[in-house]
Coordinates of C-alpha atoms and ligand atoms in Angstrom, one line a residue:
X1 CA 131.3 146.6 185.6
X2 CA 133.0 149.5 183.6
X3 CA 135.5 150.0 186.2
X4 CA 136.1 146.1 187.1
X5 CA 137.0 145.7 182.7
X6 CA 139.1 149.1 182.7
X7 CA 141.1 147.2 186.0
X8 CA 141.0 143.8 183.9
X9 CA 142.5 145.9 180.7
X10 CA 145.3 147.7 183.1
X11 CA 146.2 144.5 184.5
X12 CA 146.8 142.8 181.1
X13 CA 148.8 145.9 179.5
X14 CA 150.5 145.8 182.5
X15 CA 151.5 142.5 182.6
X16 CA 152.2 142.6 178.4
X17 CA 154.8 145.5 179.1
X18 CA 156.2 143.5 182.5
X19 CA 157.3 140.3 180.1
X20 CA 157.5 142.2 176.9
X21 CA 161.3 140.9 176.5
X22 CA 163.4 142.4 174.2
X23 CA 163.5 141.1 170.3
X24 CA 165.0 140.2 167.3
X25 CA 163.4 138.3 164.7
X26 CA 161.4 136.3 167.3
X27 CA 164.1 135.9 169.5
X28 CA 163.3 136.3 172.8
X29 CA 164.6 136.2 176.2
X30 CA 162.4 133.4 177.6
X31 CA 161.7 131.4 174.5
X32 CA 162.8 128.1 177.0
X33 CA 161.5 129.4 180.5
X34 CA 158.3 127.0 179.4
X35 CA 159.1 124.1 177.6
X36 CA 162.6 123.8 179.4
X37 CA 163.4 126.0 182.3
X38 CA 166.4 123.9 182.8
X39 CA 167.8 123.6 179.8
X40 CA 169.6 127.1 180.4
X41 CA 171.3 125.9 183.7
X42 CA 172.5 122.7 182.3
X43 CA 174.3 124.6 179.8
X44 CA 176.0 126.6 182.4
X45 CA 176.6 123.8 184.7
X46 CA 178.3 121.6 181.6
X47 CA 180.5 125.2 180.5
X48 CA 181.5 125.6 184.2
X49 CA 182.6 122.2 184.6
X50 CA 184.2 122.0 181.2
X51 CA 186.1 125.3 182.1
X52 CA 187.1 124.0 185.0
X53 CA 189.0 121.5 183.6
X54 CA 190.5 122.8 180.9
X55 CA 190.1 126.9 180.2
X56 CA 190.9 126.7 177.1
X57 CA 188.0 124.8 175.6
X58 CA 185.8 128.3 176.9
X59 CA 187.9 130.3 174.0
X60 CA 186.8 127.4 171.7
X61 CA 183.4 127.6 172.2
X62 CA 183.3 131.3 171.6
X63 CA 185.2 131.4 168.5
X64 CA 182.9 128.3 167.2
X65 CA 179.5 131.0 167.5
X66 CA 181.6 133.6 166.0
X67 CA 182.5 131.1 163.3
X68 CA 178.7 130.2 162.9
X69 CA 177.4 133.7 162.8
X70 CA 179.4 135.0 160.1
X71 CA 178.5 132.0 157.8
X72 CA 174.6 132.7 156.7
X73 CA 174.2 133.6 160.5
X74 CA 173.5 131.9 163.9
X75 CA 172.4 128.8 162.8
X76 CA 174.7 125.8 163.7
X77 CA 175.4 125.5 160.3
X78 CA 179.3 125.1 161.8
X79 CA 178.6 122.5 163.2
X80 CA 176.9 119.7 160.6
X81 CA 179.5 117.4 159.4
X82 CA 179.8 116.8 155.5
X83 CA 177.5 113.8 153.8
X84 CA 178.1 112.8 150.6
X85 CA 175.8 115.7 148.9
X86 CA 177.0 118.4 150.9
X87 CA 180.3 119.9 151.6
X88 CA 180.0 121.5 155.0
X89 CA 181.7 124.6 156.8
X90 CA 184.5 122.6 158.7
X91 CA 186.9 121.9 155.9
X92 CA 186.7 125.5 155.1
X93 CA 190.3 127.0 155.4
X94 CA 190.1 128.9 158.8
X95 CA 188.3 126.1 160.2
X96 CA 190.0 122.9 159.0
X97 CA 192.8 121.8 162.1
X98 CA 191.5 124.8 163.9
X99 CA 188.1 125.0 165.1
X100 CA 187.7 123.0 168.3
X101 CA 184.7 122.2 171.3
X102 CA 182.1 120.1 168.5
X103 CA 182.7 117.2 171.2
X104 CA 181.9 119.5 174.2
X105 CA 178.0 120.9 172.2
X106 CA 177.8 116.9 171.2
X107 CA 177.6 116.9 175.3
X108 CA 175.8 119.7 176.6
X109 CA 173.1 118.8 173.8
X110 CA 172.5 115.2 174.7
X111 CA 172.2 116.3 178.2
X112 CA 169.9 119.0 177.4
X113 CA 167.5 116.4 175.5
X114 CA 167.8 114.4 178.7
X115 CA 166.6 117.1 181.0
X116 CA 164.1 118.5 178.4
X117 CA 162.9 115.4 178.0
X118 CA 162.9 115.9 174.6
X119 CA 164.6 117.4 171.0
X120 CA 163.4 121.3 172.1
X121 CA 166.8 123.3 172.4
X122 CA 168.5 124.0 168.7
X123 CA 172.3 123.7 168.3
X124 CA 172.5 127.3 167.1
X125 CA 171.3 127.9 170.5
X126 CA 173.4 126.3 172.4
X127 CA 176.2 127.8 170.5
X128 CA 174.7 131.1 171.8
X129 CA 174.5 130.0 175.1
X130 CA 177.6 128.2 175.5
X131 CA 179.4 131.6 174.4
X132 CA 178.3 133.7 176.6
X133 CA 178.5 131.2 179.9
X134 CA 182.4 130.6 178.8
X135 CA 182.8 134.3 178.7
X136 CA 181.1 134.6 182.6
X137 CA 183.6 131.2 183.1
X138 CA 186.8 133.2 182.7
X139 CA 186.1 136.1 184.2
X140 CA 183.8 138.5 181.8
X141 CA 180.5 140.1 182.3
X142 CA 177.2 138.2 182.1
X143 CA 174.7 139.4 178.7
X144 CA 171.6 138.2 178.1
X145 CA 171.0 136.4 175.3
X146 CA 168.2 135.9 173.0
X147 CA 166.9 132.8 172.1
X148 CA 164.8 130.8 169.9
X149 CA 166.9 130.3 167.1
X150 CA 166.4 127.4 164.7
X151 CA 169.1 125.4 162.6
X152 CA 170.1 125.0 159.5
X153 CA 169.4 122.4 157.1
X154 CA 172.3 123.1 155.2
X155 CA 175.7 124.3 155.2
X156 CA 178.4 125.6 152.7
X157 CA 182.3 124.9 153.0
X158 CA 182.8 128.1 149.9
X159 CA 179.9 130.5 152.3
X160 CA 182.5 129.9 155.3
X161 CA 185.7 130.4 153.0
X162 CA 184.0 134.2 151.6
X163 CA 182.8 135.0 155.0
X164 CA 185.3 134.6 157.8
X165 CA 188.1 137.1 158.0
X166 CA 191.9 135.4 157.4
X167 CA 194.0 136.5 159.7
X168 CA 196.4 138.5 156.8
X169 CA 193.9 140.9 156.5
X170 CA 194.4 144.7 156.4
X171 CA 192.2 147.1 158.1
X172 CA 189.8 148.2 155.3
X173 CA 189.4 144.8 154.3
X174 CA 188.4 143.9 158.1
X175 CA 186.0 146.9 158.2
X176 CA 184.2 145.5 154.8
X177 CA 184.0 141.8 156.4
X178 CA 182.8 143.2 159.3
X179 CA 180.0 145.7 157.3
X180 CA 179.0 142.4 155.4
X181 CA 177.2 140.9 158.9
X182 CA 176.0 145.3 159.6
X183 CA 178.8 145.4 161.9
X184 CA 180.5 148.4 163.0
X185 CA 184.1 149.4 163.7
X186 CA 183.5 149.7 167.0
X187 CA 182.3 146.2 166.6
X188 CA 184.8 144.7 165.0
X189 CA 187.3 146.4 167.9
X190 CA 185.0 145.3 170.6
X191 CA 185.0 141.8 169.4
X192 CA 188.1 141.1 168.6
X193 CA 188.8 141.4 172.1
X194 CA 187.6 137.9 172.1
X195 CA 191.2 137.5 171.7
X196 CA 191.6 137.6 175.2
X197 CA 190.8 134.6 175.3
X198 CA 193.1 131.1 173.4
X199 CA 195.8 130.4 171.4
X200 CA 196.3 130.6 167.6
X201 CA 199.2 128.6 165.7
X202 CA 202.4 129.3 164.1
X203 CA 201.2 129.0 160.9
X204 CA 198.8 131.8 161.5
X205 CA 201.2 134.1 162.9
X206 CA 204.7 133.2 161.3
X207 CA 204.7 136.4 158.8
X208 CA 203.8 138.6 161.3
X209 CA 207.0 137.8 163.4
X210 CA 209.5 137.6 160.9
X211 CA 208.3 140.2 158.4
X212 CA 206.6 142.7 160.2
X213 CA 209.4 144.1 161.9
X214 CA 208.3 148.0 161.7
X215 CA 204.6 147.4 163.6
X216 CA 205.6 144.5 166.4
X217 CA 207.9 144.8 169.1
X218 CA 211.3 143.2 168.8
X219 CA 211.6 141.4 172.3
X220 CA 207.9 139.9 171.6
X221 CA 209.2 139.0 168.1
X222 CA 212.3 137.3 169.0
X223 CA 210.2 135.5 171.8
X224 CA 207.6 134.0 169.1
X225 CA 210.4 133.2 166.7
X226 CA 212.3 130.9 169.4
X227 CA 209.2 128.9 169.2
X228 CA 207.7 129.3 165.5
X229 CA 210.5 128.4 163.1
X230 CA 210.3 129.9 159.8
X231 CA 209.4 126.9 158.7
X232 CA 207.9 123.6 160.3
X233 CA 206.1 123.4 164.0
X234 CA 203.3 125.1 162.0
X235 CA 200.9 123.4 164.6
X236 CA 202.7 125.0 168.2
X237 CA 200.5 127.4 169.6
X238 CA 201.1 130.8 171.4
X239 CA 198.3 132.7 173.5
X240 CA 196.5 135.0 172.0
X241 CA 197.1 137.9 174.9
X242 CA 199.3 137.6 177.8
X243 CA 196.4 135.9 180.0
X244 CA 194.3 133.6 177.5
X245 CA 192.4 132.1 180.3
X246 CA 191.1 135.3 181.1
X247 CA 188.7 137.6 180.0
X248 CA 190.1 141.3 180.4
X249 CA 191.4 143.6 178.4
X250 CA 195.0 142.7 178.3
X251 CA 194.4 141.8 174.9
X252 CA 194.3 146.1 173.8
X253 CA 196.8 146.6 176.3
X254 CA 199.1 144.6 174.3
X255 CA 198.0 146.1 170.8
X256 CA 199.0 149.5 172.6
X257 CA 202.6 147.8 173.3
X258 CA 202.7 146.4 169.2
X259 CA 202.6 143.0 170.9
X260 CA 199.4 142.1 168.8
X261 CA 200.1 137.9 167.7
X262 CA 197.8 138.5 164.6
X263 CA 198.5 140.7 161.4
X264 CA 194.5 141.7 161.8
X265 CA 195.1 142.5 166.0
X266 CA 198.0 145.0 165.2
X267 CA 196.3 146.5 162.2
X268 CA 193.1 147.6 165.4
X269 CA 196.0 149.7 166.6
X270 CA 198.8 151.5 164.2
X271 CA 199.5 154.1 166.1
X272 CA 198.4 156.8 163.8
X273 CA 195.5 158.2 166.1
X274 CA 192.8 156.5 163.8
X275 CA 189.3 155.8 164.8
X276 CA 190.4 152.1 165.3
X277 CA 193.7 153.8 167.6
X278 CA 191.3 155.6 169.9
X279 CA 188.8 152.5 170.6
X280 CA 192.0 150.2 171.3
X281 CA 192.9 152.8 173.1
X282 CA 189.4 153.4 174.8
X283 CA 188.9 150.0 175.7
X284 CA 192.5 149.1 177.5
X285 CA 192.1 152.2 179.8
X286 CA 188.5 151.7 180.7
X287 CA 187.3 148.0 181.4
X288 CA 183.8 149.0 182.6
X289 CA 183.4 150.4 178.8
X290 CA 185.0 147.0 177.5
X291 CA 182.5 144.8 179.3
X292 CA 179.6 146.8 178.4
X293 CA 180.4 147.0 174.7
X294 CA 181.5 143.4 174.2
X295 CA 178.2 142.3 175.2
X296 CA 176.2 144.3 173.5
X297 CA 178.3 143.1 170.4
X298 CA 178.4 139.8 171.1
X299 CA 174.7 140.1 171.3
X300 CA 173.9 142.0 168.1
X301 CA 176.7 139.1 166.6
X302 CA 174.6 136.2 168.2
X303 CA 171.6 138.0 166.5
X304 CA 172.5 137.8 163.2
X305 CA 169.9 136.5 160.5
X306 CA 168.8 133.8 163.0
X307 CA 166.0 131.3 161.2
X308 CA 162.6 131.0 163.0
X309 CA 159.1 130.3 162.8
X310 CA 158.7 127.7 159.8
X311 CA 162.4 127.9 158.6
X312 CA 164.8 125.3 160.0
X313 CA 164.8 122.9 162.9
X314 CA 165.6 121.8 165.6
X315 CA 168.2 119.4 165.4
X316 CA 168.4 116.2 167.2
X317 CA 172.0 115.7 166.7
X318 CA 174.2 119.0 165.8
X319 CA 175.9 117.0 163.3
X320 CA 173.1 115.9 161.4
X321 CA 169.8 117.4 159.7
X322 CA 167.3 115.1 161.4
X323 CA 165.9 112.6 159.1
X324 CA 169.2 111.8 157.6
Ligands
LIG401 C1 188.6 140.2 163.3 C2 188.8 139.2 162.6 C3 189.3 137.9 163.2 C4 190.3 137.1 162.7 C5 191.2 137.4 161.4 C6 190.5 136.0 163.6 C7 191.5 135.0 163.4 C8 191.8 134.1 164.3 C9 192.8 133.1 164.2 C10 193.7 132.9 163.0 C11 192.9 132.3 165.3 C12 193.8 131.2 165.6 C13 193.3 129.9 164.9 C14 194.3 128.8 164.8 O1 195.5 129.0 165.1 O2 193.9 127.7 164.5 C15 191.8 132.8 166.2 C16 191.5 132.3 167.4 C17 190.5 132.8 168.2 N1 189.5 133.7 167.8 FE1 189.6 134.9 166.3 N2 189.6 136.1 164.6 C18 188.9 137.2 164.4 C19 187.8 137.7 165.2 C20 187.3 137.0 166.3 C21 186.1 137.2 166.9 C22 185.1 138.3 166.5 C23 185.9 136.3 167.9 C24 184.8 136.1 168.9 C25 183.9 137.0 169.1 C26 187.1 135.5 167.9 C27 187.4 134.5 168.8 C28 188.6 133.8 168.8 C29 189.0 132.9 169.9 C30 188.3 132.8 171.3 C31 190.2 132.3 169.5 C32 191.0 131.2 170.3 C33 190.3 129.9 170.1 C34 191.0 128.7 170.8 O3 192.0 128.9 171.6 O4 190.5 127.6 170.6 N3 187.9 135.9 166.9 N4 191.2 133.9 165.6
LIG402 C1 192.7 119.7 156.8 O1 193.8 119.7 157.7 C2 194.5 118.5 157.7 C3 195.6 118.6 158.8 O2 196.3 119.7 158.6 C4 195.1 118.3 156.3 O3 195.9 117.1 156.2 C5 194.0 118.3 155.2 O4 194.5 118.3 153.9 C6 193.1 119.5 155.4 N1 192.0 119.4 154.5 C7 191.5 120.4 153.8 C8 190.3 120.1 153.0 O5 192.1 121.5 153.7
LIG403 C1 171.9 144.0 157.2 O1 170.9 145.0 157.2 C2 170.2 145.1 156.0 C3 169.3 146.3 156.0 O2 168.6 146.3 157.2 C4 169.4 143.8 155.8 O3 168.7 143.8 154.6 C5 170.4 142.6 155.7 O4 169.8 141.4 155.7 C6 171.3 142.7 157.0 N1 172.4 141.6 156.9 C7 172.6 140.7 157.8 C8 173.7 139.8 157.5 O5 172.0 140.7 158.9
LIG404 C1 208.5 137.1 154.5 O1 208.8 137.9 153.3 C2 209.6 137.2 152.4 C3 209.9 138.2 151.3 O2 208.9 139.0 150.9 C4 208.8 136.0 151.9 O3 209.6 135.3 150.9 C5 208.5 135.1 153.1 O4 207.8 134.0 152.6 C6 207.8 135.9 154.1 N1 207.5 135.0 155.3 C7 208.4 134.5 156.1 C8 207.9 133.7 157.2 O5 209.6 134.8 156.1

C-alpha cells in the first residue's frame, strides 16, 4: 500500500515537472492546447497565407505587438478604435498613417472564433502570435510564446505618444525608453533588428539624409534623396534594410556600412567602439547569436505586464470592449 502511494506520488511529481511550462504572470505555454488546440494553427495558416501574398504585411504585424507592448503592455490596447469617451492609441503620432495589418487580426480573429467555436482567444494574443509566425514567414527562427493574455478595456492616445520611441531619438534617450518596459541595451539592439523587416516613409527619414551627412554614407544618401524630396512625397517609402522581406541580419550589416534609414538605427552603431558598436557588431557577424537573442527578446517584450486572471477580457471584436 505504502509502496503503491509512494509510485502514485512519483508519478504525479513527475508528470507536474513534465508539463510544468515556463511562466510569466500566468502566461503559459499551453493555455489554448484545451479549450482550442487549433486556434494556434489557424493563426499560422492565416500569417502564412497572408505572407504569401504580400511580405510586407508580416513586418506590419510585428511592429503592431511592438506598438502594443510598449503602451501599458501586451494587451491589444493598439488595436481598439476610439468611441466618443475614449481617445485610443491609433491617432497617437507614430501610429496615425503608419501602423498597418488591423484588417489582417480583424481576420485571423473571426476565424479563430469560428474554429473555437467560441470568443476564447484574446486580441493581445493573437498579436503575440501573429508576430512571431510572421517572423518564421520570412525566414527567422521559431520562439515559443506564452500565452494567456487578456485585453484591455481601455486605451490611451497620450500613454502611446510618452511611450513609443520617435524615430529622432538619440542613444541615451533610446536606452531610457527602452529601461521604461526593463529592457536592456542588448534589447533594444536585438530588437531593433526587427528592422529587417518593412519600409518606413520619407517623412521619417528626410533629416537623416539631408542633414546627417558625417554618420550616413554618401552614395546611400544621394540614393534616398532622388526619391525623398526635401520637401513633399512625405508618404514614399524605402526598406528598412537592403532585404525587407527577409529576416536576417542585413539590417546590422548595414548599420556597420552607416547605411542605417533611421536617425535611432545609426545611433545602435557610431563607430566609437561603444557597448551598442560591439552588439551591432556581434550580431552582423554571428547570425546563430542574432536568432537566439531576438527571440528571447521578443519574448521577454511579448511578456510585458500582460493582464490575467480577473483583469481584462477577452474581446469579441479587437476593436471593441465587448458590451459596447
Ligand atoms: C528602437 C526604437 C524604434 C524606433 C524609433 C522605430 C521607428 C520606426 C519607424 C519610424 C518606422 C517607419 C514608420 C512609418 O514610416 O510609418 C518603423 C517601422 C518598423 N518598425 Fe520600428 N522602431 C523602433 C523599434 C522597433 C522594434 C523594437 C520593432 C519590433 C520588435 C520594430 C518593428 C518595425 C517594423 C517591422 C517596421 C516596418 C513596418 C512596416 O513595413 O509596415 N521597430 N519603425
Ligand atoms: C492622421 O493622419 C492623416 C493623414 O496624414 C492626417 O490628415 C490627420 O490629420 C492625422 N490625424 C492626427 C490626429 O494626427
Ligand atoms: C519593471 O520591473 C519592476 C521591478 O521588478 C516592476 O515593478 C515594473 O512593473 C516592471 N515594469 C514593466 C513595464 O514591466
Ligand atoms: C536640416 O537642417 C536645417 C538647418 O538646421 C533645417 O532648417 C532643416 O529643416 C533640416 N531638415 C532638412 C530636411 O533639411
Amino acid at each position: 500500500m505504502a509502496t503503491t502511494q509512494t509510485l502514485f506520488t512519483f508519478f504525479v511529481a513527475a508528470a507536474v515537472v513534465a508539463f510544468a511550462a515556463p511562466t510569466s504572470g500566468q502566461l503559459t505555454l499551453d493555455h489554448y492546447d484545451h479549450v482550442c488546440p487549433q486556434a494556434l494553427p489557424t493563426i499560422k495558416l492565416l500569417v502564412d497565407a497572408a505572407v504569401g501574398i504580400e511580405p510586407r504585411i508580416g513586418a506590419s504585424l510585428v511592429r503592431l505587438h511592438f506598438h502594443d507592448c510598449f503602451v501599458n503592455g501586451c494587451d491589444a490596447s493598439v488595436l481598439l478604435d476610439d468611441t466618443p469617451t475614449m481617445k485610443g492609441e491609433k491617432m497617437a503620432k507614430p501610429n496615425n498613417n503608419s501602423l498597418r495589418g488591423f484588417d489582417m487580426i480583424d481576420q485571423i480573429k473571426t476565424a479563430v472564433n469560428i474554429v473555437c467555436f467560441g470568443n476564447v482567444v484574446s486580441c493581445a494574443d493573437i498579436l503575440a502570435v501573429a508576430a512571431r509566425d510572421s517572423i518564421v514567414a520570412l525566414g527567422g527562427m521559431p520562439y515559443d510564446v506564452l500565452l494567456g493574455r487578456q485585453d484591455a478595456m481601455t486605451a490611451s492616445v497620450d500613454a502611446a505618444n510618452a511611450a513609443i520611441p520617435n524615430p529622432l531619438l538619440d542613444l541615451p534617450a533610446l536606452i531610457s525608453k527602452f529601461q521604461s518596459n526593463n529592457l536592456t541595451l542588448q534589447d533594444l539592439v536585438v530588437l531593433s533588428g526587427a528592422h529587417t523587416l518593412g519600409v518606413a516613409r520619407c517623412t521619417t527619414f528626410r533629416d537623416r539624409i539631408y542633414n546627417e551627412t558625417s554618420t550616413i554614407d554618401p552614395d546611400f544618401a544621394a540614393a534616398l534623396q532622388a526619391q525623398c524630396p526635401r520637401t513633399g512625397d512625405d508618404d514614399v517609402p524605402h526598406s528598412l534594410d537592403e532585404t525587407p522581406a527577409k529576416v536576417d541580419t542585413e539590417y546590422f550589416t548595414g548599420l556597420t556600412q552607416r547605411k542605417g534609414l533611421l536617425h535611432t538605427d545609426q545611433q545602435l552603431f557610431q563607430g566609437d567602439g561603444s557597448d551598442a558598436d560591439s552588439l551591432v557588431k556581434l550580431y552582423s557577424e554571428n547570425s546563430d547569436k542574432f536568432w537566439a537573442d531576438f527571440g528571447a527578446a521578443m519574448v521577454k517584450m511579448g511578456n510585458l505586464s500582460p493582464l490575467t486572471g480577473t483583469d481584462g477580457e477577452v474581446r469579441e471584436n479587437c476593436r471593441v470592449v465587448n458590451g459596447d
